[in-house]
Coordinates of C-alpha atoms and ligand atoms in Angstrom, one line a residue:
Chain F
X1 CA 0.0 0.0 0.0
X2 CA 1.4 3.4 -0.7
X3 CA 2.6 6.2 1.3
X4 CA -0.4 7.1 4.3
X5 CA -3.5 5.4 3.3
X6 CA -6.2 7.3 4.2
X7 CA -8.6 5.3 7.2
X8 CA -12.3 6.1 8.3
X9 CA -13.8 5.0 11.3
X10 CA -17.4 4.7 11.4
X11 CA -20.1 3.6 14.1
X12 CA -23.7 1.8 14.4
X13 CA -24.8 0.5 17.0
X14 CA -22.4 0.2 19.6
X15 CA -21.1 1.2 22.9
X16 CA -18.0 3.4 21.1
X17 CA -15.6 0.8 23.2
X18 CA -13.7 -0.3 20.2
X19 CA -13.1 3.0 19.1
X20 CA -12.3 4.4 22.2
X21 CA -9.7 1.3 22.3
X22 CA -8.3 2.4 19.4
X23 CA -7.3 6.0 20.8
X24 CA -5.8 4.0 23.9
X25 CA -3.9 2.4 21.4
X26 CA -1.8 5.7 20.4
X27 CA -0.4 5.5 23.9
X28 CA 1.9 2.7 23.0
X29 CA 1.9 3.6 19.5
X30 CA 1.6 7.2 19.5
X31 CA 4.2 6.6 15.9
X32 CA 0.4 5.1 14.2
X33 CA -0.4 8.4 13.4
X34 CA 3.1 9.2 11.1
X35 CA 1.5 6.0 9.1
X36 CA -2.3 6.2 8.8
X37 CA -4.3 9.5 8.1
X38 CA -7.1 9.3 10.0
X39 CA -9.6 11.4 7.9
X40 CA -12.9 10.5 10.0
X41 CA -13.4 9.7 13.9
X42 CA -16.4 11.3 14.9
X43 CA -15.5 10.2 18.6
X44 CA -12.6 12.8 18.0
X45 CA -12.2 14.5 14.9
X46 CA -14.6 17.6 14.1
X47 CA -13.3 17.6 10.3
X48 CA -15.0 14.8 7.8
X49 CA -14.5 13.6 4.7
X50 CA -15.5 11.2 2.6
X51 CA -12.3 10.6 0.6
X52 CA -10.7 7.2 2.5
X53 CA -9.3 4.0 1.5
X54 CA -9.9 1.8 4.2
X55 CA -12.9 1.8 6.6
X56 CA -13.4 0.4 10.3
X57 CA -16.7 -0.6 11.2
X58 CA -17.7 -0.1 14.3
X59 CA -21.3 -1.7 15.4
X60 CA -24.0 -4.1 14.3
X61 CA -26.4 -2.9 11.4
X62 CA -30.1 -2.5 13.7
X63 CA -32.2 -0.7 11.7
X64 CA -33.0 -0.6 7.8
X65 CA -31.9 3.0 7.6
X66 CA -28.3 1.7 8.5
X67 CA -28.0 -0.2 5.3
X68 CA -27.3 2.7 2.7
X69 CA -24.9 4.1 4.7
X70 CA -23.3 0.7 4.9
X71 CA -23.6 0.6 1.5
X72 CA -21.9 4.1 0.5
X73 CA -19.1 2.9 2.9
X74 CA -18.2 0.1 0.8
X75 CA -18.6 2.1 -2.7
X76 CA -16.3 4.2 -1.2
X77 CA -13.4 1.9 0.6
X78 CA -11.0 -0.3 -0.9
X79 CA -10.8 -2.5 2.5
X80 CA -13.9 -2.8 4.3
X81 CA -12.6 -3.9 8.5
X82 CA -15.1 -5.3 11.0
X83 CA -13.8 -3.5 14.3
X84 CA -14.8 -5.5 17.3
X85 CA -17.5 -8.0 18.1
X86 CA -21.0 -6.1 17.3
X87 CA -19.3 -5.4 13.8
X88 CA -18.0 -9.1 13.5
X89 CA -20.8 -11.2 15.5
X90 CA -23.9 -8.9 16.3
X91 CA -22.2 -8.5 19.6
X92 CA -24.3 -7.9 22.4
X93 CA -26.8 -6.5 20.5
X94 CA -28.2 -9.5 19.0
X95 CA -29.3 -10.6 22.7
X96 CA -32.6 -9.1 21.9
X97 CA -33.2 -11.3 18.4
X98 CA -34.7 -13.6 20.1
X99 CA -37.0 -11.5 21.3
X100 CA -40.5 -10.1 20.0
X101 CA -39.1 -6.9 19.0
X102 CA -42.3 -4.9 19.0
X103 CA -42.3 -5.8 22.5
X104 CA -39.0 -5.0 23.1
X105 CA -39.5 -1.4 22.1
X106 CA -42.7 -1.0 24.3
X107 CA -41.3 -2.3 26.8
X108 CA -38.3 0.5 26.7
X109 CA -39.8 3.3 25.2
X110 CA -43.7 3.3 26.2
X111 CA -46.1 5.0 23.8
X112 CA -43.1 6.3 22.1
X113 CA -41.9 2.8 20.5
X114 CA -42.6 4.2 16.9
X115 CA -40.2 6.7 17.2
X116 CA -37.5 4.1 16.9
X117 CA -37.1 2.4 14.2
X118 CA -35.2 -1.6 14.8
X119 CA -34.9 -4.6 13.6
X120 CA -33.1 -7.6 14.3
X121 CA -29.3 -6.8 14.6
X122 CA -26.7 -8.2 12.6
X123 CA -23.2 -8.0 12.1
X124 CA -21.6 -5.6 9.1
X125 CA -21.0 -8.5 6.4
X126 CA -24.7 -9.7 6.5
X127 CA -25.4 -6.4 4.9
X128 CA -22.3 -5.8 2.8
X129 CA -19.0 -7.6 1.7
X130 CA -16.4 -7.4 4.3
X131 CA -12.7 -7.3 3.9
X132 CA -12.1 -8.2 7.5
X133 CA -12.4 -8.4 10.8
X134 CA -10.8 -8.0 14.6
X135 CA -12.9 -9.5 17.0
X136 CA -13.4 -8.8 20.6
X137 CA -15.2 -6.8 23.0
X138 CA -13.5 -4.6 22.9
X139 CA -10.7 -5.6 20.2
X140 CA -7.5 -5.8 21.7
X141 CA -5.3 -2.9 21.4
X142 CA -1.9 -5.2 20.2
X143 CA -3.9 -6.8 17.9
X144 CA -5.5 -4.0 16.3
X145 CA -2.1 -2.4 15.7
X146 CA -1.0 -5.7 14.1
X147 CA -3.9 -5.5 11.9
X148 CA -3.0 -2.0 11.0
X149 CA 0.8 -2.9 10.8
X150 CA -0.3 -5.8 8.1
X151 CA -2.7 -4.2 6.0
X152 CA 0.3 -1.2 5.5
X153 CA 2.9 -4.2 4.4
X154 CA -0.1 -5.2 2.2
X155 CA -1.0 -8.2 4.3
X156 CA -4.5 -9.1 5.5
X157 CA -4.5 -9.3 9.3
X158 CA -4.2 -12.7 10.8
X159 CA -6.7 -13.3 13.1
X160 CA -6.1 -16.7 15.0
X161 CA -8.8 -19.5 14.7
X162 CA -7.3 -22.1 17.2
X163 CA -9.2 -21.9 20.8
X164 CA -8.7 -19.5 23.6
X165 CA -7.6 -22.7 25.7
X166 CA -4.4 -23.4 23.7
X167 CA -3.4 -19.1 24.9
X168 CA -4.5 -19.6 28.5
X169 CA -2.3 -22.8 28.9
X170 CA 0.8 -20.8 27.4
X171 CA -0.5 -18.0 30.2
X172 CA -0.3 -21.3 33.0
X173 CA -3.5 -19.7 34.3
X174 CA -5.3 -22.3 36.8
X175 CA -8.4 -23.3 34.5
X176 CA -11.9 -21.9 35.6
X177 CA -13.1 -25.3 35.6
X178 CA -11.0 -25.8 38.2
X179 CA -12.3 -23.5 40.6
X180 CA -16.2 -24.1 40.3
X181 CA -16.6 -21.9 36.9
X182 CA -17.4 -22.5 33.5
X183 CA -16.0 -21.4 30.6
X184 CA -16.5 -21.1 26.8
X185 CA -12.8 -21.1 26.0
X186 CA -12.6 -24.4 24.0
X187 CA -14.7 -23.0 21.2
X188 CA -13.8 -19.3 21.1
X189 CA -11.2 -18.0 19.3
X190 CA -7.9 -16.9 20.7
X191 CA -6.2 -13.7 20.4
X192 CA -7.1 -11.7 23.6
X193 CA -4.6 -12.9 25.5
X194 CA -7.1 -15.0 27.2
X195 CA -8.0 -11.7 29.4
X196 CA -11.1 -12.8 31.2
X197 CA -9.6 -16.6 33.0
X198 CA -6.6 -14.3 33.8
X199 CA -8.2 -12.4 36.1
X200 CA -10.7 -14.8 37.4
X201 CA -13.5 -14.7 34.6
X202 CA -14.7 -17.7 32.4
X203 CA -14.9 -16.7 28.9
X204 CA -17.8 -15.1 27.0
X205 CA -17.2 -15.5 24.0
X206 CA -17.1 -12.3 22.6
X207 CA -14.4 -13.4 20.1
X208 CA -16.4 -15.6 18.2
X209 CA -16.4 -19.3 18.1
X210 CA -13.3 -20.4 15.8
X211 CA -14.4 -22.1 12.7
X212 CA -14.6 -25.8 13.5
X213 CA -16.1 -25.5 17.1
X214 CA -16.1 -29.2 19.1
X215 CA -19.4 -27.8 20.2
X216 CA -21.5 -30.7 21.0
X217 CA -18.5 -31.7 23.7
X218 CA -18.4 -28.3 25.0
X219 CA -22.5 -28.4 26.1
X220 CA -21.6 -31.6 27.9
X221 CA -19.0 -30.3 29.7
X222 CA -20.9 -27.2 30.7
X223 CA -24.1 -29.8 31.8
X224 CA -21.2 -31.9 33.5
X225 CA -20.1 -28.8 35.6
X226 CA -23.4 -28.3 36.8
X227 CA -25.4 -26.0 34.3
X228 CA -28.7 -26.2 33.5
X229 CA -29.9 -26.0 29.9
X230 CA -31.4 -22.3 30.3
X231 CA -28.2 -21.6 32.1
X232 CA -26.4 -22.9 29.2
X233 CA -28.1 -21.3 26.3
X234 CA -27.8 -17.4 27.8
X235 CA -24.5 -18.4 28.0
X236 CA -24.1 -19.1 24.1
X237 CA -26.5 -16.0 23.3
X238 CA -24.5 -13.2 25.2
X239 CA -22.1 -12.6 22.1
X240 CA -23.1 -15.5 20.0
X241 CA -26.8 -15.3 19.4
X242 CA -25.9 -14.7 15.6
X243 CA -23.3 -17.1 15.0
X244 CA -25.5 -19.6 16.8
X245 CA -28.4 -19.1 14.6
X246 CA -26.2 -19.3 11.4
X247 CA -25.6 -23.0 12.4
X248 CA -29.4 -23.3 12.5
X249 CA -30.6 -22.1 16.2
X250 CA -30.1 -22.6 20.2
X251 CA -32.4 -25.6 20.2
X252 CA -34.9 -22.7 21.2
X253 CA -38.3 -22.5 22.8
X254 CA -39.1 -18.6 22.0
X255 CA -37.7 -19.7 18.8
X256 CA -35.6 -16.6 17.7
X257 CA -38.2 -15.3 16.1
X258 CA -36.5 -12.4 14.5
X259 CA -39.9 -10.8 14.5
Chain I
X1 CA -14.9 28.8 18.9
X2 CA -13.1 32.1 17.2
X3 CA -12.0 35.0 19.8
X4 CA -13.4 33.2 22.6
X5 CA -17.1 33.2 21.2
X6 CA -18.5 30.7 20.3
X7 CA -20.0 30.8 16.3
X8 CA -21.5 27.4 15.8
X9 CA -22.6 24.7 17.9
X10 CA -23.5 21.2 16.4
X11 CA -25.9 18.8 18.2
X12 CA -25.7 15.2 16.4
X13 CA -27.4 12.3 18.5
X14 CA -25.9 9.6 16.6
X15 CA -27.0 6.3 18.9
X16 CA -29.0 3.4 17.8
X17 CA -31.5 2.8 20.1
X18 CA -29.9 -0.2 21.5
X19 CA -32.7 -1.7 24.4
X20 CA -30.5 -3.0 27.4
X21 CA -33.5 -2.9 29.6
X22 CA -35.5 -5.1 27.5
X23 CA -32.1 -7.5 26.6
X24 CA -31.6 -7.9 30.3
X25 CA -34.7 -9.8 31.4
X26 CA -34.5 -13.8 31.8
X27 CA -30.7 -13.3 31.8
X28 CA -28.9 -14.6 34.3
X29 CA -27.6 -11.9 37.2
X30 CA -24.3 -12.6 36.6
X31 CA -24.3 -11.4 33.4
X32 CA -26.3 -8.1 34.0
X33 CA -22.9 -6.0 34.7
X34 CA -21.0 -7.5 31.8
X35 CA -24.2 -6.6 29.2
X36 CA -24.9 -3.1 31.1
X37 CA -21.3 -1.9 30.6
X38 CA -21.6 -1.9 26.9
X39 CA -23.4 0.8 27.4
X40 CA -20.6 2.8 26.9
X41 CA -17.4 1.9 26.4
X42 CA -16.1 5.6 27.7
X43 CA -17.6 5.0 30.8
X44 CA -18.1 1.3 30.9
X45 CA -16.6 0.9 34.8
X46 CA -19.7 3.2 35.8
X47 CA -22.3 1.5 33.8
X48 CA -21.1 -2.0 35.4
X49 CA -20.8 -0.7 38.6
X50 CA -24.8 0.9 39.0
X51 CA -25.5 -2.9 37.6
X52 CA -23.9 -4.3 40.2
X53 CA -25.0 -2.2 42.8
X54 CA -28.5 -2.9 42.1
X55 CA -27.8 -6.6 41.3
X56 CA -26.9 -6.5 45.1
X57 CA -29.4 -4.2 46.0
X58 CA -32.5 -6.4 44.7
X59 CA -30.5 -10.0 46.1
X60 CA -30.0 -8.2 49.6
X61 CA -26.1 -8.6 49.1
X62 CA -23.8 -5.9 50.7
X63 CA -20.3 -5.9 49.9
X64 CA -17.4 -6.3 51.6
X65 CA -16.1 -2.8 52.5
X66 CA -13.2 -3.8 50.7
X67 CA -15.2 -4.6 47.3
X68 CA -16.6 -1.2 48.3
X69 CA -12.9 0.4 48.5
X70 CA -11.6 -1.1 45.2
X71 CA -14.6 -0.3 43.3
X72 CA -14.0 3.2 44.1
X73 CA -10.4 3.2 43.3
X74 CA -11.6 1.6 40.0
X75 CA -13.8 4.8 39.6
X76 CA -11.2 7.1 40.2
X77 CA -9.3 5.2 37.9
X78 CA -12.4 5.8 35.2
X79 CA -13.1 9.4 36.3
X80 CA -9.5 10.5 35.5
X81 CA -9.0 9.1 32.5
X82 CA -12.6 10.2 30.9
X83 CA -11.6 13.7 32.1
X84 CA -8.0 13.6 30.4
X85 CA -10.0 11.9 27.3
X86 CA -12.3 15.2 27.2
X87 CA -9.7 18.0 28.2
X88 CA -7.0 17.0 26.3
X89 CA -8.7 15.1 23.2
X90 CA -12.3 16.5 23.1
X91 CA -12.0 19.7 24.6
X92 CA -8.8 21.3 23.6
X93 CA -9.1 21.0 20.0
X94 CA -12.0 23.4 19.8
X95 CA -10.5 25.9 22.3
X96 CA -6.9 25.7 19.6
X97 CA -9.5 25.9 16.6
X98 CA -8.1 22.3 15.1
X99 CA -10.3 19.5 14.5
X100 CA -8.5 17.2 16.7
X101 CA -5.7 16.5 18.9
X102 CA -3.8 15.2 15.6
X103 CA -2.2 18.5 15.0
X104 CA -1.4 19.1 18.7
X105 CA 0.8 16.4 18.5
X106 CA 2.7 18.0 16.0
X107 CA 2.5 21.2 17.4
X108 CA 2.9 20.5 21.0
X109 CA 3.9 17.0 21.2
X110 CA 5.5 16.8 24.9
X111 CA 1.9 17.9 26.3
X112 CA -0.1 15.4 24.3
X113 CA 2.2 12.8 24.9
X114 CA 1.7 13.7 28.5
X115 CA -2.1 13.4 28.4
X116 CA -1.5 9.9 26.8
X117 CA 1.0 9.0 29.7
X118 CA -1.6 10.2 32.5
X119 CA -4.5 8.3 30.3
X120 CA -2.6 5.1 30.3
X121 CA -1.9 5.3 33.9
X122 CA -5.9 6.0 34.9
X123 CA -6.4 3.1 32.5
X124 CA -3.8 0.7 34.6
X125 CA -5.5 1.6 37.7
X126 CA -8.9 0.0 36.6
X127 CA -6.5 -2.7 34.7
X128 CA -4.9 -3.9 38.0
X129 CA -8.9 -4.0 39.5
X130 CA -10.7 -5.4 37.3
X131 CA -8.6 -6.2 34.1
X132 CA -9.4 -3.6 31.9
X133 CA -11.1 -0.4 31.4
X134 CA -13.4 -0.9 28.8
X135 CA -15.4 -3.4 29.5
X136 CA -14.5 -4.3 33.1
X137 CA -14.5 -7.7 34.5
X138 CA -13.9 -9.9 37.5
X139 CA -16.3 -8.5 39.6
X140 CA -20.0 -9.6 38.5
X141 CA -21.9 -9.6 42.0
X142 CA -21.4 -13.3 42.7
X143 CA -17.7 -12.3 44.2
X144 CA -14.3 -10.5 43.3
X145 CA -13.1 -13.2 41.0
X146 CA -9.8 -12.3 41.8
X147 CA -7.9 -9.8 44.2
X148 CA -5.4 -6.9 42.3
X149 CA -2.9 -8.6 45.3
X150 CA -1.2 -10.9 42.6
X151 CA 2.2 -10.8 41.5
X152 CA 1.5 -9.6 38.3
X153 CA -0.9 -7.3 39.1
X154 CA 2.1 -5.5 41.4
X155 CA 4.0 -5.9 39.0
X156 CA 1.7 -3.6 36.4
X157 CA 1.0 -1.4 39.2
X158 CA 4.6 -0.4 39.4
X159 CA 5.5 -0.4 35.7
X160 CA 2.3 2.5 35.4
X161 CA 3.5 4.7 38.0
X162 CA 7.2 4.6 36.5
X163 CA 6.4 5.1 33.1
X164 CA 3.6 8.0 34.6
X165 CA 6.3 9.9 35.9
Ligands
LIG301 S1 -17.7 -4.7 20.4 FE1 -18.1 -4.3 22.6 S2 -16.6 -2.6 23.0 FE2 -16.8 -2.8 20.7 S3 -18.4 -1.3 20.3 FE3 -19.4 -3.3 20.5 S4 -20.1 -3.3 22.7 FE4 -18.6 -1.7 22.5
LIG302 S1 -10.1 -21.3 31.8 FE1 -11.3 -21.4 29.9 S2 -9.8 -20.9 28.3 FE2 -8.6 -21.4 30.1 S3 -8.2 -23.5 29.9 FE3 -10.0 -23.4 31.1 S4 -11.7 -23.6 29.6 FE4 -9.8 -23.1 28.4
LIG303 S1 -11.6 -14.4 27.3 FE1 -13.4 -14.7 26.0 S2 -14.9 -13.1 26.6 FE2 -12.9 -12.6 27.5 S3 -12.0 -11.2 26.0 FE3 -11.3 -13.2 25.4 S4 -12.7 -14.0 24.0 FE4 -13.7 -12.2 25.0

């Protein structure tokens, strides 16, 4: 890629984390500026314009008016960049998918439901092609400045699809299993330094499930460790309601109706 | 801003509606902190913490008074480094007349790299609590997963105050 390509951050619907995580980046790396020009930021830059080559997405698409601007983003961009789990998976966002959504906005907004417009989140390449993506929520500030380091040598980023287990064992934490937790490391895919069973957490998932997930074993050894099967399915719809219904559902009740 | 008088004034509301209170029922407590921070990822310590204070509020749970002192360290932590975020990044730009802090950084480099070294260091205090800034964990109302007593947490404690000074 030639001298400073010029990068666009954008938003949906999102908490702003990843993007925030990407200004905390510049304190190890305050030298990414001398590399990239950053010619939107809304979070910090007043000045827009609508001349870039490579675009970070920011957010899950949750509303129909989301989709042109999606759209005239990737007219625009060369490299189209998922940038942290509710671009990549849905994120958190998706929890309310499997939900009545009409009663999901009366239930939060009253008599003024009509006044937002919704539907059923999804992440940024179910609306548009994707170039893509760093997981995580938030992403991880190292491995977004890989990413960024890669696409300048002209190298996609590599992303890791082995399991978050395989980092944590190279980190000799004490597995959550082990202390009376549970855990969704197995199928999730590495990369974050295995943050959360560092400092006592099991994970979440919000990195995704890798792509060949031993998934059937994982339920049994979350039933072995004492969940129940409610307990185990809002465990696999906190950051992976999306993913889960792309390999056809939760083995749902409510039936994520999508309505 | 030009002179010290304001000329234009922008108001953009830019948020999805994005229905935590309606995502949050038939999940399981623990969870409600972790969803609740990603609220905002600016102020993601706060969010969690209100979550987790009412979490404990509706079970009847009181915390530890020292959960209660490192939750507060873990907002001061926040509180610092969402006000260097806004003087330094948000606010100063506009009072200059730039667009962002990107020029300052040419122009006065030793104070913006100063903002980023306080920044880092408000973000390593909530790291050594509760792992990270944005979005906290090890505390979700069922216990302190973990106490910042461990060596490595020490050890990140002392790296940020040297390289703060
Ligand atoms: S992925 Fe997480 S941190 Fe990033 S914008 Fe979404 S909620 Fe915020
Ligand atoms: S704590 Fe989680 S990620 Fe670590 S080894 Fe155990 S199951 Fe795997
Ligand atoms: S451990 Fe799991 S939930 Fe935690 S950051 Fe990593 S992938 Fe996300």
């Amino acid at each position: 890629m030639s001298a400073k390509p010029k990068v666009a951050f954008f938003e949906f619907t999102s908490c702003e984390g990843c993007q925030l995580t990407v200004v905390d980046s510049l304190q190890d790396h305050p030298e990414l500026l001398d590399a990239i020009e950053i010619v939107n930021f809304r979070e910090a830059i007043s000045r827009r314009d609508h001349d870039y080559q490579i675009a970070f997405i920011e957010g899950s698409c949750s509303r129909p008016s989301d989709e042109a601007t999606l759209k005239a983003i990737r007219a625009q961009a060369g490299m189209v960049i998922e940038l942290g789990a509710c671009a990549h998976l849905g994120g958190i966002n998706t929890i309310r998918n499997r939900q009545n959504l009409d009663d999901v906005r009366h239930y939060v907004y009253g008599d003024k439901a009509d006044w937002y417009e919704t539907y059923p989140a999804r992440p940024i390449h179910a609306v548009i092609d994707v170039d893509a993506a760093i997981p995580g929520c938030p992403i991880d500030r190292d491995e977004f400045i890989m990413a960024v380091t890669q696409l300048l040598q002209g190298r996609m980023p590599q992303i890791p699809d082995h399991p978050l287990c395989i980092e944590c064992k190279l980190k000799e934490n004490v597995c959550v299993y082990q202390r009376g937790m549970t855990c969704l490391g197995p199928i999730i895919r590495a990369g974050c330094d295995a943050i959360c069973p560092t400092y006592g957490d099991g994970c979440e998932g919000c990195r995704g499930m890798i792509s060949n997930p031993n998934f059937d074993s994982l339920r049994e050894v979350l039933a072995e460790h004492g969940m129940s099967e409610d307990a185990i399915k809002a465990k696999l719809t906190m950051f992976l309601t999306y993913q889960m219904m792309d390999r056809g559902g939760i083995g749902d009740d409510n039936g994520a109706t999508n309505a | 801003m030009q002179n010290g008088e304001l000329k234009q004034c922008e108001l953009q509301i830019v948020e999805t509606p994005r229905f935590f209170e309606a995502m949050l029922r038939g999940r399981p407590y623990g969870e409600a902190s972790h969803i609740t921070s990603r609220i905002c990822g600016i102020c993601a310590v706060g969010h969690a913490t209100a979550s987790l204070r009412a979490t404990e509020k509706a079970l009847g749970v009181a915390p530890s008074e020292q959960t209660v002192l490192l939750r507060k360290l873990n907002f001061h932590g926040e509180i610092l480094d969402s006000h260097i975020l806004h003087t330094y990044m948000l606010v100063a730009p506009d009072f200059l007349g730039v667009d962002s802090v990107i020029p300052l950084a040419k122009s006065a480099p030793e104070v913006v790299l100063r903002a980023l070294r306080m920044k880092k260091l408000a973000g390593d205090i909530c790291k050594v609590i509760c792992g990270r800034h944005t979005h906290p964990h090890r505390d979700d109302g069922r216990r302190l997963h973990a106490l910042p007593v461990e060596r490595r947490d020490r050890r990140a404690a002392r790296t940020a105050c040297r390289d703060a000074r």
